[in-house]
PDB file of C-alpha atoms in Angstrom:
ATOM      1  CA  UNK A 219     -13.040  38.323 -28.245  1.00 46.00           C
ATOM      2  CA  UNK A 220     -12.653  35.041 -29.416  1.00 59.00           C
ATOM      3  CA  UNK A 221     -16.246  33.690 -30.581  1.00 76.00           C
ATOM      4  CA  UNK A 222     -15.380  29.995 -30.289  1.00 84.00           C
ATOM      5  CA  UNK A 223     -13.172  27.659 -27.745  1.00 88.00           C
ATOM      6  CA  UNK A 224     -11.774  26.434 -30.552  1.00 93.00           C
ATOM      7  CA  UNK A 225      -8.748  28.188 -30.769  1.00 91.00           C
ATOM      8  CA  UNK A 226      -7.680  26.679 -27.451  1.00 93.00           C
ATOM      9  CA  UNK A 227      -7.286  23.864 -29.339  1.00 96.00           C
ATOM     10  CA  UNK A 228      -4.039  21.848 -28.843  1.00 96.00           C
ATOM     11  CA  UNK A 229      -4.039  20.409 -32.283  1.00 97.00           C
ATOM     12  CA  UNK A 230      -4.338  24.191 -33.739  1.00 97.00           C
ATOM     13  CA  UNK A 231      -2.077  25.665 -31.483  1.00 96.00           C
ATOM     14  CA  UNK A 232       0.783  23.264 -32.351  1.00 96.00           C
ATOM     15  CA  UNK A 233       0.409  23.483 -36.325  1.00 96.00           C
ATOM     16  CA  UNK A 234       0.520  27.806 -35.479  1.00 96.00           C
ATOM     17  CA  UNK A 235       3.481  27.273 -33.652  1.00 95.00           C
ATOM     18  CA  UNK A 236       5.290  25.489 -36.977  1.00 94.00           C
ATOM     19  CA  UNK A 237       3.782  28.313 -39.317  1.00 92.00           C
ATOM     20  CA  UNK A 238       5.072  31.360 -36.694  1.00 91.00           C
ATOM     21  CA  UNK A 239       8.948  29.404 -36.866  1.00 89.00           C
ATOM     22  CA  UNK A 240       8.557  29.712 -40.310  1.00 89.00           C
ATOM     23  CA  UNK A 241       7.098  33.512 -40.789  1.00 86.00           C
ATOM     24  CA  UNK A 242       9.693  33.952 -38.111  1.00 84.00           C
ATOM     25  CA  UNK A 243      12.631  33.315 -40.571  1.00 82.00           C
ATOM     26  CA  UNK A 244      11.355  35.958 -42.990  1.00 78.00           C
ATOM     27  CA  UNK A 245      12.153  39.456 -43.295  1.00 69.00           C
ATOM     28  CA  UNK A 246       9.863  41.623 -42.768  1.00 69.00           C
ATOM     29  CA  UNK A 247      11.582  44.525 -44.569  1.00 70.00           C
ATOM     30  CA  UNK A 248      12.836  42.295 -47.826  1.00 69.00           C
ATOM     31  CA  UNK A 249       9.401  42.958 -49.539  1.00 64.00           C
ATOM     32  CA  UNK A 250      11.426  42.465 -53.215  1.00 62.00           C
ATOM     33  CA  UNK A 251      12.378  38.907 -52.577  1.00 66.00           C
ATOM     34  CA  UNK A 252      10.157  35.687 -52.238  1.00 67.00           C
ATOM     35  CA  UNK A 253       9.310  34.293 -49.541  1.00 73.00           C
ATOM     36  CA  UNK A 254      12.027  31.412 -48.255  1.00 81.00           C
ATOM     37  CA  UNK A 255      11.176  28.060 -49.062  1.00 86.00           C
ATOM     38  CA  UNK A 256       9.553  26.237 -46.479  1.00 89.00           C
ATOM     39  CA  UNK A 257      10.878  22.813 -45.137  1.00 91.00           C
ATOM     40  CA  UNK A 258       9.068  19.624 -45.761  1.00 94.00           C
ATOM     41  CA  UNK A 259       7.772  19.872 -41.779  1.00 94.00           C
ATOM     42  CA  UNK A 260       7.062  23.907 -42.226  1.00 93.00           C
ATOM     43  CA  UNK A 261       4.831  23.109 -45.381  1.00 94.00           C
ATOM     44  CA  UNK A 262       2.776  20.158 -43.509  1.00 96.00           C
ATOM     45  CA  UNK A 263       2.439  22.593 -40.356  1.00 96.00           C
ATOM     46  CA  UNK A 264       1.003  25.061 -42.781  1.00 95.00           C
ATOM     47  CA  UNK A 265      -0.761  23.234 -44.888  1.00 96.00           C
ATOM     48  CA  UNK A 266      -2.406  21.898 -41.731  1.00 97.00           C
ATOM     49  CA  UNK A 267      -3.028  25.376 -40.249  1.00 97.00           C
ATOM     50  CA  UNK A 268      -4.774  26.256 -43.338  1.00 97.00           C
ATOM     51  CA  UNK A 269      -7.491  22.878 -43.203  1.00 97.00           C
ATOM     52  CA  UNK A 270      -7.905  23.985 -39.332  1.00 97.00           C
ATOM     53  CA  UNK A 271      -8.926  27.379 -40.434  1.00 96.00           C
ATOM     54  CA  UNK A 272     -10.809  26.463 -42.689  1.00 97.00           C
ATOM     55  CA  UNK A 273     -13.069  24.749 -40.388  1.00 97.00           C
ATOM     56  CA  UNK A 274     -12.787  27.084 -37.183  1.00 97.00           C
ATOM     57  CA  UNK A 275     -13.472  30.240 -39.285  1.00 96.00           C
ATOM     58  CA  UNK A 276     -16.434  28.190 -40.612  1.00 96.00           C
ATOM     59  CA  UNK A 277     -17.936  28.091 -36.522  1.00 96.00           C
ATOM     60  CA  UNK A 278     -16.946  31.861 -36.363  1.00 96.00           C
ATOM     61  CA  UNK A 279     -18.811  32.471 -39.165  1.00 95.00           C
ATOM     62  CA  UNK A 280     -21.827  30.299 -37.819  1.00 96.00           C
ATOM     63  CA  UNK A 281     -21.737  32.367 -34.837  1.00 95.00           C
ATOM     64  CA  UNK A 282     -21.919  35.153 -36.759  1.00 94.00           C
ATOM     65  CA  UNK A 283     -25.216  33.947 -38.929  1.00 94.00           C
ATOM     66  CA  UNK A 284     -26.637  33.727 -35.247  1.00 95.00           C
ATOM     67  CA  UNK A 285     -25.967  36.669 -33.807  1.00 93.00           C
ATOM     68  CA  UNK A 286     -27.026  38.766 -37.416  1.00 92.00           C
ATOM     69  CA  UNK A 287     -30.394  36.957 -37.687  1.00 92.00           C
ATOM     70  CA  UNK A 288     -31.771  39.600 -35.256  1.00 90.00           C
ATOM     71  CA  UNK A 289     -29.591  42.703 -36.837  1.00 83.00           C
ATOM     72  CA  UNK A 290     -32.305  43.625 -39.407  1.00 84.00           C
ATOM     73  CA  UNK A 291     -32.190  47.362 -40.411  1.00 83.00           C
ATOM     74  CA  UNK A 292     -34.141  48.622 -43.958  1.00 76.00           C
ATOM     75  CA  UNK A 293     -31.716  51.612 -44.079  1.00 74.00           C
ATOM     76  CA  UNK A 294     -28.461  49.624 -44.065  1.00 71.00           C
ATOM     77  CA  UNK A 295     -30.143  46.736 -45.859  1.00 71.00           C
ATOM     78  CA  UNK A 296     -29.681  46.320 -50.042  1.00 77.00           C
ATOM     79  CA  UNK A 297     -32.630  47.542 -51.605  1.00 71.00           C
ATOM     80  CA  UNK A 298     -35.529  46.064 -51.754  1.00 75.00           C
ATOM     81  CA  UNK A 299     -34.251  43.025 -48.832  1.00 85.00           C
ATOM     82  CA  UNK A 300     -38.033  42.922 -46.513  1.00 86.00           C
ATOM     83  CA  UNK A 301     -36.856  41.690 -43.157  1.00 88.00           C
ATOM     84  CA  UNK A 302     -38.537  38.053 -44.391  1.00 89.00           C
ATOM     85  CA  UNK A 303     -35.913  38.108 -47.195  1.00 90.00           C
ATOM     86  CA  UNK A 304     -32.734  39.300 -44.201  1.00 92.00           C
ATOM     87  CA  UNK A 305     -34.326  35.913 -42.636  1.00 92.00           C
ATOM     88  CA  UNK A 306     -34.406  33.494 -45.119  1.00 91.00           C
ATOM     89  CA  UNK A 307     -31.279  35.069 -46.182  1.00 91.00           C
ATOM     90  CA  UNK A 308     -29.588  34.227 -42.284  1.00 93.00           C
ATOM     91  CA  UNK A 309     -30.921  30.720 -42.545  1.00 93.00           C
ATOM     92  CA  UNK A 310     -30.128  29.722 -45.201  1.00 92.00           C
ATOM     93  CA  UNK A 311     -26.643  30.542 -45.185  1.00 92.00           C
ATOM     94  CA  UNK A 312     -26.235  28.965 -41.539  1.00 94.00           C
ATOM     95  CA  UNK A 313     -27.689  25.820 -42.797  1.00 93.00           C
ATOM     96  CA  UNK A 314     -25.190  25.787 -46.206  1.00 92.00           C
ATOM     97  CA  UNK A 315     -22.610  26.342 -43.518  1.00 94.00           C
ATOM     98  CA  UNK A 316     -23.210  24.351 -40.953  1.00 96.00           C
ATOM     99  CA  UNK A 317     -23.279  20.843 -43.423  1.00 94.00           C
ATOM    100  CA  UNK A 318     -20.124  22.132 -44.937  1.00 95.00           C
ATOM    101  CA  UNK A 319     -17.925  21.751 -41.152  1.00 97.00           C
ATOM    102  CA  UNK A 320     -18.825  17.776 -41.863  1.00 97.00           C
ATOM    103  CA  UNK A 321     -16.853  17.756 -45.600  1.00 96.00           C
ATOM    104  CA  UNK A 322     -14.006  20.226 -43.853  1.00 97.00           C
ATOM    105  CA  UNK A 323     -13.208  17.748 -41.110  1.00 98.00           C
ATOM    106  CA  UNK A 324     -12.586  15.101 -44.017  1.00 97.00           C
ATOM    107  CA  UNK A 325     -10.632  17.464 -45.713  1.00 97.00           C
ATOM    108  CA  UNK A 326      -7.920  17.745 -42.543  1.00 98.00           C
ATOM    109  CA  UNK A 327      -7.889  14.137 -42.342  1.00 97.00           C
ATOM    110  CA  UNK A 328      -7.091  13.860 -46.021  1.00 97.00           C
ATOM    111  CA  UNK A 329      -3.704  16.546 -45.454  1.00 97.00           C
ATOM    112  CA  UNK A 330      -3.149  15.200 -41.327  1.00 97.00           C
ATOM    113  CA  UNK A 331      -2.896  11.510 -42.738  1.00 96.00           C
ATOM    114  CA  UNK A 332      -1.210  12.576 -46.300  1.00 96.00           C
ATOM    115  CA  UNK A 333      -3.266  10.709 -47.896  1.00 96.00           C
ATOM    116  CA  UNK A 334      -2.950  12.933 -51.233  1.00 94.00           C
ATOM    117  CA  UNK A 335      -6.662  12.841 -52.671  1.00 95.00           C
ATOM    118  CA  UNK A 336      -7.849  15.296 -54.473  1.00 94.00           C
ATOM    119  CA  UNK A 337     -10.682  17.722 -52.445  1.00 92.00           C
ATOM    120  CA  UNK A 338     -13.593  16.593 -54.284  1.00 92.00           C
ATOM    121  CA  UNK A 339     -12.567  13.145 -53.716  1.00 94.00           C
ATOM    122  CA  UNK A 340     -12.104  13.032 -50.060  1.00 95.00           C
ATOM    123  CA  UNK A 341     -15.545  11.684 -48.905  1.00 94.00           C
ATOM    124  CA  UNK A 342     -16.872   8.821 -46.159  1.00 92.00           C
ATOM    125  CA  UNK A 343     -15.266   5.909 -48.089  1.00 92.00           C
ATOM    126  CA  UNK A 344     -11.954   7.567 -48.653  1.00 95.00           C
ATOM    127  CA  UNK A 345     -11.446   8.948 -45.580  1.00 96.00           C
ATOM    128  CA  UNK A 346     -13.160   7.206 -42.773  1.00 96.00           C
ATOM    129  CA  UNK A 347     -12.949   3.883 -44.356  1.00 94.00           C
ATOM    130  CA  UNK A 348      -9.086   3.972 -45.587  1.00 95.00           C
ATOM    131  CA  UNK A 349      -6.633   1.602 -43.814  1.00 94.00           C
ATOM    132  CA  UNK A 350      -4.686   4.344 -41.962  1.00 94.00           C
ATOM    133  CA  UNK A 351      -7.774   5.859 -40.473  1.00 96.00           C
ATOM    134  CA  UNK A 352     -10.188   2.778 -39.874  1.00 95.00           C
ATOM    135  CA  UNK A 353     -11.040   1.634 -36.526  1.00 95.00           C
ATOM    136  CA  UNK A 354      -8.998   4.953 -35.335  1.00 96.00           C
ATOM    137  CA  UNK A 355     -10.862   7.203 -32.731  1.00 97.00           C
ATOM    138  CA  UNK A 356     -10.301   9.168 -35.421  1.00 97.00           C
ATOM    139  CA  UNK A 357     -12.879   7.549 -37.401  1.00 97.00           C
ATOM    140  CA  UNK A 358     -15.046   7.031 -34.435  1.00 97.00           C
ATOM    141  CA  UNK A 359     -15.201  10.975 -34.136  1.00 97.00           C
ATOM    142  CA  UNK A 360     -15.831  11.495 -37.851  1.00 97.00           C
ATOM    143  CA  UNK A 361     -18.730   9.245 -37.833  1.00 97.00           C
ATOM    144  CA  UNK A 362     -20.369  11.261 -35.118  1.00 97.00           C
ATOM    145  CA  UNK A 363     -19.944  14.505 -36.969  1.00 97.00           C
ATOM    146  CA  UNK A 364     -21.743  13.121 -40.069  1.00 96.00           C
ATOM    147  CA  UNK A 365     -24.876  11.767 -38.121  1.00 96.00           C
ATOM    148  CA  UNK A 366     -24.742  15.016 -35.998  1.00 97.00           C
ATOM    149  CA  UNK A 367     -25.067  17.001 -39.786  1.00 95.00           C
ATOM    150  CA  UNK A 368     -26.672  14.454 -41.543  1.00 93.00           C
ATOM    151  CA  UNK A 369     -30.481  15.678 -41.053  1.00 92.00           C
ATOM    152  CA  UNK A 370     -29.471  19.216 -41.690  1.00 92.00           C
ATOM    153  CA  UNK A 371     -28.301  18.400 -44.832  1.00 88.00           C
ATOM    154  CA  UNK A 372     -31.887  17.720 -46.325  1.00 87.00           C
ATOM    155  CA  UNK A 373     -31.785  21.983 -45.253  1.00 86.00           C
ATOM    156  CA  UNK A 374     -28.731  22.256 -47.358  1.00 84.00           C
ATOM    157  CA  UNK A 375     -29.841  20.305 -50.578  1.00 84.00           C
ATOM    158  CA  UNK A 376     -33.201  22.190 -50.742  1.00 82.00           C
ATOM    159  CA  UNK A 377     -31.780  25.836 -50.866  1.00 83.00           C
ATOM    160  CA  UNK A 378     -29.131  24.194 -53.359  1.00 78.00           C
ATOM    161  CA  UNK A 379     -30.759  22.744 -55.569  1.00 76.00           C
ATOM    162  CA  UNK A 380     -34.627  23.153 -55.087  1.00 74.00           C
ATOM    163  CA  UNK A 381     -35.625  26.219 -53.961  1.00 80.00           C
ATOM    164  CA  UNK A 382     -35.708  28.676 -50.925  1.00 85.00           C
ATOM    165  CA  UNK A 383     -35.809  27.563 -47.281  1.00 87.00           C
ATOM    166  CA  UNK A 384     -39.107  27.126 -46.021  1.00 84.00           C
ATOM    167  CA  UNK A 385     -41.468  26.090 -42.801  1.00 87.00           C
ATOM    168  CA  UNK A 386     -44.370  27.293 -41.990  1.00 89.00           C
ATOM    169  CA  UNK A 387     -44.505  30.039 -39.894  1.00 88.00           C
ATOM    170  CA  UNK A 388     -41.902  31.664 -41.863  1.00 90.00           C
ATOM    171  CA  UNK A 389     -44.007  31.282 -44.820  1.00 88.00           C
ATOM    172  CA  UNK A 390     -46.656  32.817 -43.312  1.00 88.00           C
ATOM    173  CA  UNK A 391     -44.635  35.694 -42.389  1.00 87.00           C
ATOM    174  CA  UNK A 392     -43.352  36.231 -45.928  1.00 86.00           C
ATOM    175  CA  UNK A 393     -47.128  35.882 -46.931  1.00 84.00           C
ATOM    176  CA  UNK A 394     -47.458  38.885 -44.805  1.00 84.00           C
ATOM    177  CA  UNK A 395     -44.134  40.974 -45.827  1.00 81.00           C
ATOM    178  CA  UNK A 396     -45.130  40.159 -49.904  1.00 81.00           C
ATOM    179  CA  UNK A 397     -48.559  41.786 -49.083  1.00 80.00           C
ATOM    180  CA  UNK A 398     -47.401  44.749 -46.852  1.00 76.00           C
ATOM    181  CA  UNK A 399     -45.323  45.960 -49.696  1.00 72.00           C
ATOM    182  CA  UNK A 400     -48.454  46.276 -52.448  1.00 70.00           C
ATOM    183  CA  UNK A 401     -51.123  47.208 -49.712  1.00 64.00           C
ATOM    184  CA  UNK A 402     -50.930  50.195 -47.551  1.00 68.00           C
ATOM    185  CA  UNK A 403     -53.928  49.261 -45.797  1.00 66.00           C
ATOM    186  CA  UNK A 404     -52.037  46.665 -44.052  1.00 68.00           C
ATOM    187  CA  UNK A 405     -50.171  48.888 -41.912  1.00 70.00           C
ATOM    188  CA  UNK A 406     -52.328  48.767 -38.681  1.00 64.00           C
ATOM    189  CA  UNK A 407     -51.093  45.089 -38.550  1.00 73.00           C
ATOM    190  CA  UNK A 408     -47.277  46.510 -38.795  1.00 73.00           C
ATOM    191  CA  UNK A 409     -46.645  45.779 -35.110  1.00 78.00           C
ATOM    192  CA  UNK A 410     -48.460  42.672 -34.764  1.00 79.00           C
ATOM    193  CA  UNK A 411     -46.336  41.341 -37.510  1.00 82.00           C
ATOM    194  CA  UNK A 412     -43.277  42.612 -35.898  1.00 85.00           C
ATOM    195  CA  UNK A 413     -43.850  40.588 -32.274  1.00 89.00           C
ATOM    196  CA  UNK A 414     -44.514  37.534 -34.550  1.00 90.00           C
ATOM    197  CA  UNK A 415     -40.946  38.166 -36.406  1.00 90.00           C
ATOM    198  CA  UNK A 416     -39.335  38.910 -33.392  1.00 92.00           C
ATOM    199  CA  UNK A 417     -40.703  35.394 -31.470  1.00 93.00           C
ATOM    200  CA  UNK A 418     -39.845  33.459 -34.754  1.00 93.00           C
ATOM    201  CA  UNK A 419     -36.050  34.784 -34.916  1.00 95.00           C
ATOM    202  CA  UNK A 420     -35.470  34.011 -31.199  1.00 95.00           C
ATOM    203  CA  UNK A 421     -36.703  31.233 -31.461  1.00 95.00           C
ATOM    204  CA  UNK A 422     -34.404  30.147 -34.200  1.00 95.00           C
ATOM    205  CA  UNK A 423     -31.679  31.611 -32.751  1.00 96.00           C
ATOM    206  CA  UNK A 424     -32.287  29.758 -29.085  1.00 97.00           C
ATOM    207  CA  UNK A 425     -32.308  26.625 -31.496  1.00 96.00           C
ATOM    208  CA  UNK A 426     -29.093  27.172 -33.644  1.00 97.00           C
ATOM    209  CA  UNK A 427     -27.217  28.236 -30.251  1.00 96.00           C
ATOM    210  CA  UNK A 428     -27.331  25.008 -29.230  1.00 97.00           C
ATOM    211  CA  UNK A 429     -26.306  22.986 -32.365  1.00 97.00           C
ATOM    212  CA  UNK A 430     -23.768  25.152 -32.637  1.00 97.00           C
ATOM    213  CA  UNK A 431     -23.087  23.892 -28.928  1.00 96.00           C
ATOM    214  CA  UNK A 432     -23.130  20.718 -30.042  1.00 97.00           C
ATOM    215  CA  UNK A 433     -21.222  21.090 -33.466  1.00 97.00           C
ATOM    216  CA  UNK A 434     -18.309  22.992 -31.619  1.00 97.00           C
ATOM    217  CA  UNK A 435     -18.004  19.761 -28.978  1.00 97.00           C
ATOM    218  CA  UNK A 436     -17.846  17.250 -32.162  1.00 98.00           C
ATOM    219  CA  UNK A 437     -15.149  18.953 -33.429  1.00 98.00           C
ATOM    220  CA  UNK A 438     -13.140  19.609 -30.401  1.00 97.00           C
ATOM    221  CA  UNK A 439     -13.214  16.403 -29.982  1.00 97.00           C
ATOM    222  CA  UNK A 440     -11.912  15.562 -33.311  1.00 98.00           C
ATOM    223  CA  UNK A 441      -9.232  17.855 -33.379  1.00 98.00           C
ATOM    224  CA  UNK A 442      -8.195  15.541 -30.052  1.00 97.00           C
ATOM    225  CA  UNK A 443      -8.357  12.678 -31.822  1.00 97.00           C
ATOM    226  CA  UNK A 444      -6.132  13.357 -35.040  1.00 98.00           C
ATOM    227  CA  UNK A 445      -3.631  15.702 -32.771  1.00 97.00           C
ATOM    228  CA  UNK A 446      -1.204  12.227 -32.130  1.00 96.00           C
ATOM    229  CA  UNK A 447      -1.536  11.117 -35.533  1.00 97.00           C
ATOM    230  CA  UNK A 448      -0.244  15.058 -36.746  1.00 97.00           C
ATOM    231  CA  UNK A 449       2.583  15.111 -34.023  1.00 96.00           C
ATOM    232  CA  UNK A 450       3.646  12.086 -35.099  1.00 96.00           C
ATOM    233  CA  UNK A 451       4.159  13.037 -38.736  1.00 95.00           C
ATOM    234  CA  UNK A 452       5.360  16.476 -37.601  1.00 94.00           C
ATOM    235  CA  UNK A 453       8.356  14.521 -35.621  1.00 93.00           C
ATOM    236  CA  UNK A 454       9.200  12.522 -38.221  1.00 92.00           C
ATOM    237  CA  UNK A 455      10.508  15.599 -40.166  1.00 80.00           C
ATOM    238  CA  UNK A 456      12.893  16.751 -37.528  1.00 62.00           C
TER     239      UNK A 456
END
């Protein structure tokens, strides 16, 4: 079962076809020898497919992150991880992956346009403002992706550099779980806070699913925009 419709995108299929042709040339029974050398066309197709895979794989993991928000089980979670810890971990994982999608899309443009930039130098100025990309539909689609993911980078930066993800409703739940672990007298509130936690998770999952629909649509449009450039450069190797 496909978790993302991006697996049906023409760009992914075109790059996969080149990789498939190369694999088909290799002898599956000849394990002792190194793989056959690739042609320039095959190298370009395989590198593109790997870069696309980094994007599609991350979006699949976003789907998993959302599903797993409601999957806490005390008997299968790490020791000392309560439900609050589990939810925070899931939310942080979601935001870190969500905000990485734009960076991965920049790196895909670097590969397809064969700009030759080191990954750490793939940014707005070096990609979107590059003379080969500037003013094209690719630049426009990347700009829209940047605009969408931009507001979420605050959460990413907070998580990466300052501390734990925080918001009022979640912090209140955290206070309960902390006290409940230290005071057995709080057992009578167990079902009340379970309901509050269930409601919080349900609302968060709904928000995340809506965001992911928008993100996938923007990435799909980006893939469509860059397809012709990939096909043109691929054809030049024939």
